[in-house]
Structure formats: structure tokens, C-alpha cells
C-alpha positions as a printed NumPy array, in Angstrom:
array([[ 15.751,  -0.216,  12.424],
       [ 17.137,   1.423,   9.306],
       [ 16.384,   5.01 ,   8.336],
       [ 12.928,   5.52 ,   6.827],
       [ 13.372,   6.499,   3.179],
       [ 10.11 ,   5.218,   1.677],
       [  6.461,   5.573,   2.61 ],
       [  3.323,   3.74 ,   1.564],
       [ -0.11 ,   2.636,   2.641],
       [ -2.206,  -0.4  ,   3.308],
       [ -5.217,   0.809,   1.291],
       [ -8.409,  -0.759,   2.631],
       [-11.512,  -0.476,   0.452],
       [-14.527,  -1.98 ,   2.154],
       [-13.395,  -5.479,   3.174],
       [-10.615,  -5.577,   0.596],
       [ -7.03 ,  -4.426,   0.369],
       [ -5.671,  -2.748,  -2.772],
       [ -2.378,  -4.116,  -4.086],
       [ -0.38 ,  -3.083,  -7.124],
       [  1.858,  -4.905,  -9.567],
       [  5.557,  -4.534,  -8.756],
       [  7.616,  -2.661, -11.362],
       [ 10.82 ,  -4.594, -10.593],
       [  9.077,  -7.973, -10.311],
       [  5.939,  -7.85 , -12.522],
       [  4.678, -11.202, -11.222],
       [  4.452,  -9.868,  -7.677],
       [  1.775,  -7.81 ,  -5.981],
       [  2.915,  -5.207,  -3.456],
       [  1.548,  -2.414,  -1.327],
       [  1.833,   1.049,  -2.884],
       [  4.948,   2.867,  -1.73 ],
       [  7.743,   5.101,  -2.927],
       [ 10.606,   7.362,  -1.993],
       [ 10.058,  10.292,   0.325],
       [ 11.053,  13.452,  -1.548],
       [ 13.32 ,  16.03 ,   0.052],
       [ 11.232,  18.297,   2.294],
       [  8.224,  15.926,   2.188],
       [  6.914,  14.232,   5.309],
       [  6.291,  10.455,   5.223],
       [  2.501,  10.798,   5.51 ],
       [  2.265,  13.086,   2.469],
       [  4.632,  10.811,   0.527],
       [  2.426,   7.818,   1.347],
       [ -0.709,   9.612,   0.092],
       [  1.055,  10.778,  -3.084],
       [  2.499,   7.372,  -3.928],
       [ -0.811,   5.611,  -3.284],
       [ -2.675,   8.007,  -5.565],
       [ -0.035,   7.715,  -8.32 ],
       [  0.179,   3.911,  -8.187],
       [ -3.43 ,   2.887,  -7.475],
       [ -5.7  ,   5.89 ,  -7.956],
       [ -6.907,   5.451,  -4.372],
       [ -8.122,   8.485,  -2.445],
       [ -8.881,   8.186,   1.231],
       [ -8.087,   8.989,   4.813],
       [ -4.838,   7.928,   6.427],
       [ -4.836,   6.933,  10.072],
       [ -1.463,   8.211,  11.336],
       [ -1.808,   6.108,  14.5  ],
       [ -1.74 ,   2.778,  12.623],
       [  1.799,   2.357,  11.36 ],
       [  3.803,  -0.654,  10.19 ],
       [  7.512,  -0.706,   9.402],
       [  9.281,  -2.976,   6.937],
       [ 12.991,  -2.41 ,   6.341],
       [ 13.285,   1.297,   5.428],
       [  9.581,   1.732,   4.578],
       [  6.783,   3.052,   6.77 ],
       [  3.215,   1.979,   5.894],
       [  0.073,   3.756,   7.11 ],
       [ -3.461,   2.402,   7.159],
       [ -5.571,   4.172,   4.52 ],
       [ -9.339,   3.855,   4.415],
       [-10.131,   4.295,   0.744],
       [-13.156,   6.406,  -0.151],
       [-12.729,   6.398,  -3.91 ],
       [-10.794,   4.566,  -6.637],
       [-10.108,   6.709,  -9.686],
       [-10.381,   5.093, -13.116],
       [ -7.501,   7.181, -14.442],
       [ -4.329,   7.675, -12.426],
       [ -0.654,   8.377, -13.147],
       [  0.669,   4.805, -13.325],
       [ -2.423,   3.104, -14.75 ],
       [ -0.627,   2.071, -17.935],
       [  2.492,   0.891, -16.066],
       [  0.938,  -1.173, -13.276],
       [ -2.138,  -3.247, -12.642],
       [ -3.944,  -2.634,  -9.355],
       [ -5.706,  -5.538,  -7.719],
       [ -8.461,  -5.497,  -5.135],
       [ -8.277,  -8.61 ,  -2.92 ],
       [-10.026,  -9.978,   0.142],
       [ -7.694, -10.043,   3.138],
       [ -7.746, -13.86 ,   3.28 ],
       [ -6.922, -14.142,  -0.427],
       [ -3.762, -12.091,   0.121],
       [ -2.614, -14.726,   2.617],
       [ -3.133, -17.496,   0.045],
       [ -1.65 , -15.657,  -2.935],
       [  1.631, -16.912,  -4.37 ],
       [  2.16 , -13.446,  -5.895],
       [  2.486, -11.717,  -2.507],
       [  5.718, -11.908,  -0.489],
       [  5.622, -13.   ,   3.144],
       [  6.661,  -9.572,   4.453],
       [  3.636,  -7.984,   2.717],
       [  1.364, -10.797,   3.924],
       [  2.491, -10.092,   7.503],
       [  1.598,  -6.397,   7.214],
       [ -1.805,  -7.21 ,   5.675],
       [ -2.456,  -9.852,   8.362],
       [ -1.576,  -7.366,  11.134],
       [ -3.825,  -4.749,   9.516],
       [ -6.726,  -7.199,   9.412],
       [ -6.251,  -7.966,  13.13 ],
       [ -6.256,  -4.251,  13.904],
       [ -9.523,  -3.752,  12.003],
       [-11.353,  -6.648,  13.688]])
């Protein structure tokens, strides 16, 4: 496994998952994630990036972890979605049912796998 340099979350809000429009590929929906800053731990980076990109505030379960390339993703149970957040004007957030993520052409297979595994964990 490569060195972990990015951290993100699988934000779960009720029975939905929160995805965000990709900056590099605007047609794609991705999980919120970003670079871990120097001196920052991955869990704090995941919370920060999720808040900046989606406006989601919640509780991270540090025991539910998924890895994809150099990114670590934590399960976040979202308590609140802010109307105004840092990247609101740059990205569109999308709330989707777990099964709709699987059927979406806008979501890459690697993200679908993480969402599918998260759903299994929650059942």
C-alpha cells in the first residue's frame, strides 16, 4: 500500500451518502477528501476536508476505515449539513441513496466499492 497522503470521509446522512462534484472532473461525483497538512493527523484532515467541501458536520468512527490508493476514508455519521460552507460556490454536493450510487454513471467504480462496503458495514 502506498503512503497515506490524503484523508476523507464517507459521510452518511440518514440513509443517504453525501458526495461532491470533482474539481478535476466536474462530471464525476466523489467522496470528500484532501491532502493531509504537515503536522495534521488523518482524522482531523478528513473532518476539515469534509466540512470545507460539503458543509457536513458529524461524528467520525475511527474504527471504520477504507483505503484507496494513498487516501484513507473514515465513516462519518452526519448530524448537520450547513447551507454555507467554504467550497459551496466551487462544488455541488449531492445527497444520494446508497443504491443510487451503485447505479450512477457519475461515480467511479473505486468509490462505488467503498460506498458498497460502507453500506454492508451499516446493515
